[in-house]
Short mmCIF file of C-alpha atoms and ligand atoms in Angstrom, two decimals:
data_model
loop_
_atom_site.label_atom_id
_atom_site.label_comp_id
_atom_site.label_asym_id
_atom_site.label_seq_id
_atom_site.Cartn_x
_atom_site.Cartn_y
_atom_site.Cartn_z
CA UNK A 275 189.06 69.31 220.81
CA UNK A 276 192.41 70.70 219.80
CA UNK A 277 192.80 74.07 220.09
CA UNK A 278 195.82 76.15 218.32
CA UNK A 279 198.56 76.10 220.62
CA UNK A 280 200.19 78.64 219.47
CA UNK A 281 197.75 81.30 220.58
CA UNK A 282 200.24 80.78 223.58
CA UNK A 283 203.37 82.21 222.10
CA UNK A 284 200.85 85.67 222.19
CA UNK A 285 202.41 88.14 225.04
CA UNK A 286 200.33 87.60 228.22
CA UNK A 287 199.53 91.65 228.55
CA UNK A 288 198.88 93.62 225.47
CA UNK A 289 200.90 96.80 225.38
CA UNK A 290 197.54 99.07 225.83
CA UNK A 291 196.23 97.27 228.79
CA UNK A 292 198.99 97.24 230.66
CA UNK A 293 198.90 100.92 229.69
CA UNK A 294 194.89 101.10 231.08
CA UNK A 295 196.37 99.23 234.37
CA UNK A 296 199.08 101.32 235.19
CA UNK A 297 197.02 104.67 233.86
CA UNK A 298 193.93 103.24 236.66
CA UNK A 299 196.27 102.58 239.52
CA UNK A 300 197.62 105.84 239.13
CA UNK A 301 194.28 107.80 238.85
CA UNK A 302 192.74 105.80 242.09
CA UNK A 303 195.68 106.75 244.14
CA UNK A 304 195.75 110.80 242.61
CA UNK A 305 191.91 111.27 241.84
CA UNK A 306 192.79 115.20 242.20
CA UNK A 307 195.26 114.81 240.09
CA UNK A 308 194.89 116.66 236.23
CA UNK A 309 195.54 113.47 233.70
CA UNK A 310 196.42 114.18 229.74
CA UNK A 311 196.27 111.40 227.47
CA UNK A 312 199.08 111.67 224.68
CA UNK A 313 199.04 107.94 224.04
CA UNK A 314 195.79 107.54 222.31
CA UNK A 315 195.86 105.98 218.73
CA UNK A 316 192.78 107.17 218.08
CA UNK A 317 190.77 109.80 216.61
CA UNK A 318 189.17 112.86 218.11
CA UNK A 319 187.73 115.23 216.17
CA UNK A 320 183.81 114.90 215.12
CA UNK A 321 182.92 113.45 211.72
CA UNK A 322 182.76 116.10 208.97
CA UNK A 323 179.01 116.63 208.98
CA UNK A 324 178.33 115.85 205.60
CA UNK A 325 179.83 112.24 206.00
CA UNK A 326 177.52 111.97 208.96
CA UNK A 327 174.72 113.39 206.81
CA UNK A 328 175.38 110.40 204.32
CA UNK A 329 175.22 107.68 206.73
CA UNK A 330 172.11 108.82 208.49
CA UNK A 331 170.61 109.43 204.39
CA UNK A 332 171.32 105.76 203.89
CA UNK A 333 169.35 104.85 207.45
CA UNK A 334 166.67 106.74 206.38
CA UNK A 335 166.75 104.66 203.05
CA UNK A 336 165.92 101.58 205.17
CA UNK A 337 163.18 103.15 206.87
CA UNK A 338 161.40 103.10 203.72
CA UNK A 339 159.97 100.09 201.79
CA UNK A 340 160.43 101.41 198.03
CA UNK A 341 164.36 102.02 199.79
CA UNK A 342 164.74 99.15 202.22
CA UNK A 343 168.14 96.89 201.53
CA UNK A 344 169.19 93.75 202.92
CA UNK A 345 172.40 91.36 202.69
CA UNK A 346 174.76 93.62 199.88
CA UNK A 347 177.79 92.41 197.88
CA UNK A 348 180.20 90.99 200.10
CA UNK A 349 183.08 92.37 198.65
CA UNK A 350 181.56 96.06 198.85
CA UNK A 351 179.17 98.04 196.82
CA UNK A 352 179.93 99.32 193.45
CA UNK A 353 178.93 102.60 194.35
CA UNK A 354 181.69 102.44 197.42
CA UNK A 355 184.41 100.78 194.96
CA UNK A 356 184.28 103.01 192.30
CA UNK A 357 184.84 105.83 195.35
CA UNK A 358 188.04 104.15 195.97
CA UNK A 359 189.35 103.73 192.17
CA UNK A 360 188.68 107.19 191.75
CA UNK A 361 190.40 108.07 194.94
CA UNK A 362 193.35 105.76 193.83
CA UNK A 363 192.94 108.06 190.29
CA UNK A 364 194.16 111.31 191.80
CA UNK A 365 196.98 109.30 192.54
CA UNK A 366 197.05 108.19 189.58
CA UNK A 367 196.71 104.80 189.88
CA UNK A 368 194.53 102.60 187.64
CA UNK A 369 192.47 100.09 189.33
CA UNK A 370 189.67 97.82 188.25
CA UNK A 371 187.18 97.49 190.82
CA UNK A 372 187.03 93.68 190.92
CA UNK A 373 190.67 94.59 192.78
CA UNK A 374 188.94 96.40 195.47
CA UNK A 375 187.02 94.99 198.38
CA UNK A 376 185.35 97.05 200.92
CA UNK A 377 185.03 96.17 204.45
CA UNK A 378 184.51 97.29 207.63
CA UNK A 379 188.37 98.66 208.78
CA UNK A 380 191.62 97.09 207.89
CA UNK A 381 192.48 96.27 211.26
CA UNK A 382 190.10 92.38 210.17
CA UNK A 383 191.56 92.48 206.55
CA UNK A 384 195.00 92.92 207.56
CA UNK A 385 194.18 89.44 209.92
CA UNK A 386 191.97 87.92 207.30
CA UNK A 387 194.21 87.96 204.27
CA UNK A 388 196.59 85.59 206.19
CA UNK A 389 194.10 82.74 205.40
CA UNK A 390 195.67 83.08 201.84
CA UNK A 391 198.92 81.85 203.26
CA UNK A 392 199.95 78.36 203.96
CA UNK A 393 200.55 78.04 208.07
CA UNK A 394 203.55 76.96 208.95
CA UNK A 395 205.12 77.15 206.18
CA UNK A 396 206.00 80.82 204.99
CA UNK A 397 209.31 83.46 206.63
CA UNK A 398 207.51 86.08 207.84
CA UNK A 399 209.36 89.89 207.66
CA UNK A 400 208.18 91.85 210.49
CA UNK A 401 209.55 95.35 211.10
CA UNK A 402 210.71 95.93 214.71
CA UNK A 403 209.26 98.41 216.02
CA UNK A 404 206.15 98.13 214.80
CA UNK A 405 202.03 98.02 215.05
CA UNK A 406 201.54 94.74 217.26
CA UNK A 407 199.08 92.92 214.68
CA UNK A 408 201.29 91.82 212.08
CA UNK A 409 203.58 89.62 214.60
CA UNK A 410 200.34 88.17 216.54
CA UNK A 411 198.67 87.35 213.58
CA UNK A 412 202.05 85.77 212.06
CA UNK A 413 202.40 83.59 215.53
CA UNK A 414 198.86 82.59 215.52
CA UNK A 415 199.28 81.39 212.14
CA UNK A 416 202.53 79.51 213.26
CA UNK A 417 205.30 81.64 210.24
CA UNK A 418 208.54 81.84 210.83
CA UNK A 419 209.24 85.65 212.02
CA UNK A 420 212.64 87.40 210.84
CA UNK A 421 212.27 91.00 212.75
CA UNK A 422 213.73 93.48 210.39
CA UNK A 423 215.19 96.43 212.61
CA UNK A 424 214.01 99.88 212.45
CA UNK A 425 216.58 102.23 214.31
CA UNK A 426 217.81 105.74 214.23
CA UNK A 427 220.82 103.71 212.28
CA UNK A 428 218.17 103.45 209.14
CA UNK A 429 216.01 106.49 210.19
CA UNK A 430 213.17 103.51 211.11
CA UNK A 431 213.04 102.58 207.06
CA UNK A 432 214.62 99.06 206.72
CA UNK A 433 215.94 97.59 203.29
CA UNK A 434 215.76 94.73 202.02
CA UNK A 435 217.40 91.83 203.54
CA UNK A 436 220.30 89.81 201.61
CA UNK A 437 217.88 86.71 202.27
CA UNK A 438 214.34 85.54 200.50
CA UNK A 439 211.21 85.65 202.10
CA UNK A 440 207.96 84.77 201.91
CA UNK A 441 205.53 87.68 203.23
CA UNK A 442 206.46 91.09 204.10
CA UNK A 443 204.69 93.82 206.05
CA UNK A 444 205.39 97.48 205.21
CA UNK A 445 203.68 100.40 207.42
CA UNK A 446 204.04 103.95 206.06
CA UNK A 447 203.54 106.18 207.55
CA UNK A 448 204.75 103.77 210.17
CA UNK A 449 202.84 103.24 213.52
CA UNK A 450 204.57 103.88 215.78
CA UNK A 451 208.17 105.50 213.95
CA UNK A 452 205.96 108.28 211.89
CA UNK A 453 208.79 107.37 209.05
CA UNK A 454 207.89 107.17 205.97
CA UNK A 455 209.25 105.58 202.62
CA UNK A 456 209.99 107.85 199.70
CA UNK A 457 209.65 106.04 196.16
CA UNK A 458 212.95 105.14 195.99
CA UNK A 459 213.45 103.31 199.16
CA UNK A 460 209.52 101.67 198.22
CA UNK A 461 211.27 100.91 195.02
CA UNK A 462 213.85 98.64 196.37
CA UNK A 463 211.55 96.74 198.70
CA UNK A 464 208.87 96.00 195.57
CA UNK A 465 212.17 94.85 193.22
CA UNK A 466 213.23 92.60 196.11
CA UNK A 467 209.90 90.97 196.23
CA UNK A 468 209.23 90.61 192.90
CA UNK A 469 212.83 89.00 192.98
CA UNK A 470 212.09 86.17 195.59
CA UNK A 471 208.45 85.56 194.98
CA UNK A 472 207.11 87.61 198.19
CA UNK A 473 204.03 89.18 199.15
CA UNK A 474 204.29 92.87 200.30
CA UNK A 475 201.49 93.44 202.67
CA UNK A 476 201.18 96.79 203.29
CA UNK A 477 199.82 98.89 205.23
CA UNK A 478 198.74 102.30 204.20
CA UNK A 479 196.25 103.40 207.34
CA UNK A 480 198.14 106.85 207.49
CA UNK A 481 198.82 107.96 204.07
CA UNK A 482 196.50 110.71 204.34
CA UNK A 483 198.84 112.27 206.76
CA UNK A 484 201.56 112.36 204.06
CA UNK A 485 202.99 116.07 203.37
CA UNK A 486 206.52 115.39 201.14
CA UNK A 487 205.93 115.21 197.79
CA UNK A 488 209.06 112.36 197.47
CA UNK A 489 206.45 109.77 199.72
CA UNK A 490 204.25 107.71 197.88
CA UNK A 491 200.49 107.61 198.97
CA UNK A 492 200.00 103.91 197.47
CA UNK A 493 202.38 101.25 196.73
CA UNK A 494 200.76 100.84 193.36
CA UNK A 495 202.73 104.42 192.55
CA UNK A 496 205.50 102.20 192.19
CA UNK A 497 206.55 100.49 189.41
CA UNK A 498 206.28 96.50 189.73
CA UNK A 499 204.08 96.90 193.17
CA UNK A 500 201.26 94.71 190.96
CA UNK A 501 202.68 91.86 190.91
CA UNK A 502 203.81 91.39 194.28
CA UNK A 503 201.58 93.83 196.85
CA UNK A 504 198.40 93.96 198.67
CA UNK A 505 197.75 97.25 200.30
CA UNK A 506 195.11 98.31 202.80
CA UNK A 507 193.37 101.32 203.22
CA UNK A 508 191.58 102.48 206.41
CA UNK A 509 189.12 105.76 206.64
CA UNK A 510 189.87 105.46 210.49
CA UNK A 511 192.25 108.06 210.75
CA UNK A 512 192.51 109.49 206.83
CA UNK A 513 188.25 110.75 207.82
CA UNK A 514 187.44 109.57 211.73
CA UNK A 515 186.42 106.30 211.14
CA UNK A 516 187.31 104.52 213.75
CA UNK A 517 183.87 104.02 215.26
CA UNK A 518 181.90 104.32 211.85
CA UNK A 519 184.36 101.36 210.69
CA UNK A 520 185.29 101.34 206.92
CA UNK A 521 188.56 100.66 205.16
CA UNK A 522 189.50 98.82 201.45
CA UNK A 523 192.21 96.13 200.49
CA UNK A 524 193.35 96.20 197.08
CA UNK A 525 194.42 93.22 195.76
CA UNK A 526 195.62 93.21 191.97
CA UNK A 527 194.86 90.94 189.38
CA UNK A 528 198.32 90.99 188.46
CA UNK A 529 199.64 89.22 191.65
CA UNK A 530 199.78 85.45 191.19
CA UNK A 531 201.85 82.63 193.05
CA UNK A 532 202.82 79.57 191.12
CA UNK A 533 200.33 81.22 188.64
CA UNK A 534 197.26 81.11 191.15
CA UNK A 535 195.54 85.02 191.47
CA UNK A 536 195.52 86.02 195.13
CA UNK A 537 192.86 88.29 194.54
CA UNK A 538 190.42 85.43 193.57
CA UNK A 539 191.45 83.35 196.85
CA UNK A 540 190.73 86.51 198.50
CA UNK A 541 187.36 86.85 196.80
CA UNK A 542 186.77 82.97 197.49
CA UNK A 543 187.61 83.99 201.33
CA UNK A 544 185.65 86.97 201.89
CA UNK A 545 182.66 85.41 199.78
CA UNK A 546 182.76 82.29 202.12
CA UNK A 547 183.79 83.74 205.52
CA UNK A 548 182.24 87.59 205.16
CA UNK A 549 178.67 88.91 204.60
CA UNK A 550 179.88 92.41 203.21
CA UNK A 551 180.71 95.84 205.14
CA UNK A 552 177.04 97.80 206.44
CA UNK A 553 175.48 99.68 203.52
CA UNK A 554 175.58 103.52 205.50
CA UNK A 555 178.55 103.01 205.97
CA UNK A 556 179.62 102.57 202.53
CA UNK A 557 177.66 105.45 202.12
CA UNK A 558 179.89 107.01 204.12
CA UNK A 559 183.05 106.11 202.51
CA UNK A 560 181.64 107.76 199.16
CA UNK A 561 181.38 110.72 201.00
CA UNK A 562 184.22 110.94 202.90
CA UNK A 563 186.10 110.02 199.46
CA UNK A 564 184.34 113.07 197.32
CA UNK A 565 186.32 116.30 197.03
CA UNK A 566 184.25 118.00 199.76
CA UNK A 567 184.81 115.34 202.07
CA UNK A 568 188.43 115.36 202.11
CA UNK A 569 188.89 118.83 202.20
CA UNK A 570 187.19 117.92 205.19
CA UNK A 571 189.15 115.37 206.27
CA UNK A 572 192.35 117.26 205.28
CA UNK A 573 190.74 120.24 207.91
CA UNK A 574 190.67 118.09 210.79
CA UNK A 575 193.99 116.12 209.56
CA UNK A 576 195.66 120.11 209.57
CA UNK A 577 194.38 120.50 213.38
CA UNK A 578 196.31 117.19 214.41
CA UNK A 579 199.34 118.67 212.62
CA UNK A 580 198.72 121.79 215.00
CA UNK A 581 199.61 119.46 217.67
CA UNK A 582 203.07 117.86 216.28
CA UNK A 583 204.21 120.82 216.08
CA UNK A 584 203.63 121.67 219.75
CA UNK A 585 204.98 117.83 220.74
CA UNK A 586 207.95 118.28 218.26
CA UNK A 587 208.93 122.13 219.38
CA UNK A 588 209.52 120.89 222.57
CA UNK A 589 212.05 117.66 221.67
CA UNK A 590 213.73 120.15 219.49
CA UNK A 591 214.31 122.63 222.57
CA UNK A 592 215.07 119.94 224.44
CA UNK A 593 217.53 118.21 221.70
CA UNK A 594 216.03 115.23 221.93
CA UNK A 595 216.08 112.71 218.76
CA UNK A 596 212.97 112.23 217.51
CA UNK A 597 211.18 111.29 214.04
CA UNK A 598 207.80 111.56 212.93
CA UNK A 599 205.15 114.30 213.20
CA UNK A 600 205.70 115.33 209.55
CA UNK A 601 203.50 112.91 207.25
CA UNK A 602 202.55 110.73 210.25
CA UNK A 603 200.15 111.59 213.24
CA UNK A 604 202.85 109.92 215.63
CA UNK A 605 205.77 111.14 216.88
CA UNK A 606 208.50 108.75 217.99
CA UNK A 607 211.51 110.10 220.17
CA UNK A 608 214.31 108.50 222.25
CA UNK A 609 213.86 109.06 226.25
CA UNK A 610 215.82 110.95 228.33
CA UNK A 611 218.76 110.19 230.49
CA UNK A 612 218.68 107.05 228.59
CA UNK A 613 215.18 106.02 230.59
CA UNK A 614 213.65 102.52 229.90
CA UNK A 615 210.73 102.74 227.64
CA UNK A 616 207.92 101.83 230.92
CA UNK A 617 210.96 104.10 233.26
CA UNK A 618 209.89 107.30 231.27
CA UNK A 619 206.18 106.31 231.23
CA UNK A 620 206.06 105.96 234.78
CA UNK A 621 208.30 109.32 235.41
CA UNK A 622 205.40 111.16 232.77
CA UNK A 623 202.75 109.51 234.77
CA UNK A 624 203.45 110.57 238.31
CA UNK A 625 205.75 113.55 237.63
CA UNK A 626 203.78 115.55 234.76
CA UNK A 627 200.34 112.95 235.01
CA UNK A 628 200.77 112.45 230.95
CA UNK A 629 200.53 109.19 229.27
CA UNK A 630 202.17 108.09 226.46
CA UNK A 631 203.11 104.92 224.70
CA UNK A 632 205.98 102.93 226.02
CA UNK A 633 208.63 102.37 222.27
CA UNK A 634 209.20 98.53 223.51
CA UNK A 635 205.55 97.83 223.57
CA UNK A 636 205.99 97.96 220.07
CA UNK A 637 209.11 95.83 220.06
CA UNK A 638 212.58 95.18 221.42
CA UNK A 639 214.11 97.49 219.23
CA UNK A 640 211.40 100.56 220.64
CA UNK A 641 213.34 100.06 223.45
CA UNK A 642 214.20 103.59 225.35
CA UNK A 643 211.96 104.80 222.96
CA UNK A 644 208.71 106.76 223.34
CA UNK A 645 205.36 107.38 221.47
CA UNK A 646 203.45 110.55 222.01
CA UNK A 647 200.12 111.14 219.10
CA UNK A 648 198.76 114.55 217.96
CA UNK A 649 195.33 112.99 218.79
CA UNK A 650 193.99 114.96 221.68
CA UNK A 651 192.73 118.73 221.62
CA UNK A 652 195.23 121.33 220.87
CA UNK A 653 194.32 122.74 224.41
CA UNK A 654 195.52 119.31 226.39
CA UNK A 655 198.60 119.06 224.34
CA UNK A 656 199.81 122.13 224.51
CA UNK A 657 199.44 121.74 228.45
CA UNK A 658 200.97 118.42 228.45
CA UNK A 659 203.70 119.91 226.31
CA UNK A 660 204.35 122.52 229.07
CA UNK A 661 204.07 120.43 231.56
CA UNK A 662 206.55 118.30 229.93
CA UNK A 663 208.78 121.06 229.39
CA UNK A 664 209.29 121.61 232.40
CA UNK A 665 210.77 118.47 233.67
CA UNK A 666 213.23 117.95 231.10
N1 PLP B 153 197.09 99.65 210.80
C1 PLP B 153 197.70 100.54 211.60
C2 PLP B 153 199.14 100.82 211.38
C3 PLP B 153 196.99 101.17 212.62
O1 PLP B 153 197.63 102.03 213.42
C4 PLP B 153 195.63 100.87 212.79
C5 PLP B 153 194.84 101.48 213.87
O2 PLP B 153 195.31 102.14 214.73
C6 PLP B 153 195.03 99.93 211.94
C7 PLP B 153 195.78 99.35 210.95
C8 PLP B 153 193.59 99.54 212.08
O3 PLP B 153 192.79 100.27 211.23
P1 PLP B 153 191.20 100.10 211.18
O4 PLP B 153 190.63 101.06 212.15
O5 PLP B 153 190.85 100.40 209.75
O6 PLP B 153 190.87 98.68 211.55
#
């Protein structure tokens, strides 16, 4: 057998177990010791009940011969893509529903769609900082990478290069920066592609956070996007979820290379490689997506937003530089004392016992950076915060 050798170029210890390792030693040698967890990228609050309600309906369905389903569309429901057009609507965005698929979190699309994509053969634009998946699945599939820096220099929103390239990933609300693009700054990078024939993938897990009205909530609000984007949507954090599992890709009709339609390559790939997304839980994403359930949603989204303002009250006392917090669930500052990204974890761990999320983890250029989420209860951060207060 010959096995893909470049699974090796992967980093040996992924950013969040090195986290867990550190995080273990620490509470083995202090078991007394009171630990906060401000690094977690993940969800808290219950699921609103009537989204819960919905899946547990559609189990009941199955209970029942006259109700009983098996295998569904692989490409998602009707029922749960006509949610998602109508979602896109408010935004008012026009989709046909053959350019929606509906799977089971966009973490596996966002790795899937790369099948499209010749390996070995395509330049890669990766932001630096940035979430970890887009460079692992780019050296798995053997691209060339051109990291595209986010600093305080460009308030973490990068332009377009003065080269061409092949495939581009866009995160905005950005994990980890919390920046966001407004339309004209979206504008240049869909012009850009359009002008060398690239792909925007992009990544749209946190656009329910969004608060400014100048920041688009889909790339498709931007003039051109159709013929040269892909965006993913994930309920994870817009409704909580991250355990249910449910997200969409969009993929427009419109968006061709050397006049072949990605979206029926992605259709051939899901079809062939994917046996569709569980019914409840495209039960689920109906609900989450009706008017009730995102006022919902927006309820538990407001309580996170309780939190960034404790984090960012503190960095502004402080006078620490920091982004994020406002349309974003992260916030993103630079450490102390100039501190090393894993210096300042360390110092948090054993001098305040909080942990947070080490900037280079995402990067080199998160480097004496820091990530701290609005993910925990308001009670924990707002003793973390004071505990944190303290010591700088
Ligand atoms: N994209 C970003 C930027 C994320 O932060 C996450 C999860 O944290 C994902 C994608 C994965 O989303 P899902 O839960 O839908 O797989």
């Amino acid at each position: 057998m010959k096995l893909n050798k470049n699974y090796s170029k992967l980093e040996e210890n992924y950013l969040f177990t090195e986290i867990a390792l550190r995080t273990k030693k620490f509470i083995d040698a202090n078991p007394q010791k009171p630990l906060i967890k401000l690094g977690i990228g993940d969800v808290t609050l219950p699921l609103p009940a009537l989204v819960a309600d919905a899946i547990i309906n559609a189990f009941e369905e199955l209970k029942h011969a006259e109700t009983f389903r098996g295998y569904g569309p692989e490409l998602g429901y009707g029922f749960a893509k006509n949610a998602v057009a109508q979602y896109y609507k408010s935004y008012g965005v026009e989709l046909q529903l053959d350019e929606i698929t509906v799977g089971d979190g966009i973490g596996s699309d966002i790795a899937n769609i790369t099948d499209l994509f010749e390996k070995g053969a395509n330049t890669v634009l990766v932001p630096d900082p940035v979430y970890p998946l887009y460079k692992a699945t780019s050296l798995m599939d053997n691209q060339k990478i051109e990291y595209i820096a986010c600093t305080a220099e460009n308030d973490f929103l990068p332009s377009p290069p003065n080269f061409p390239s092949d495939m581009i990933y866009l995160c905005s609300p950005n994990n980890p920066t919390g920046a966001s693009f407004n339309f004209e700054q979206l504008k240049r990078w869909v012009d850009y592609a359009n002008s060398c024939g690239a792909v925007i993938l992009y990544d749209n897990a946190y656009e329910r956070f969004i608060e400014e009205s100048d920041k688009p909530h889909s790339i498709f609000q931007i003039e051109g996007a159709k013929t040269c984007a892909i965006e993913f949507g994930s309920l994870s954090k817009t409704a909580g979820f991250t355990c249910v599992r449910a997200g969409y890709t969009v993929v427009p009709f419109e968006l061709k290379s050397d006049g072949v339609p990605l979206n029926r390559m992605w259709q051939q790939r899901q079809t062939t490689k994917y046996n569709g997304a569980p019914y409840p839980q495209q039960r689920g994403v109906v609900a989450a997506l009706s008017k009730e359930g995102l006022a919902a949603a927006d309820k538990n989204i407001a309580e996170y937003k309780k939190n960034s303002t404790l984090i960012t009250n503190v960095l502004k006392e402080k006078n620490i530089f920091y982004s994020g917090g406002t349309n974003s669930p992260y916030i993103w500052f630079k450490c102390p004392n100039n501190m090393g990204s894993w210096e300042f974890f360390d110092f948090l761990l054993n001098e305040v016992y909080v942990v947070g999320t080490p900037g280079v983890g995402f990067g080199a250029n998160g480097e004496n950076y820091f990530r701290l989420t609005t993910f925990n209860t308001y009670e924990n951060t707002k003793e973390a915060m004071e505990r944190i207060r303290g010591i700088l």
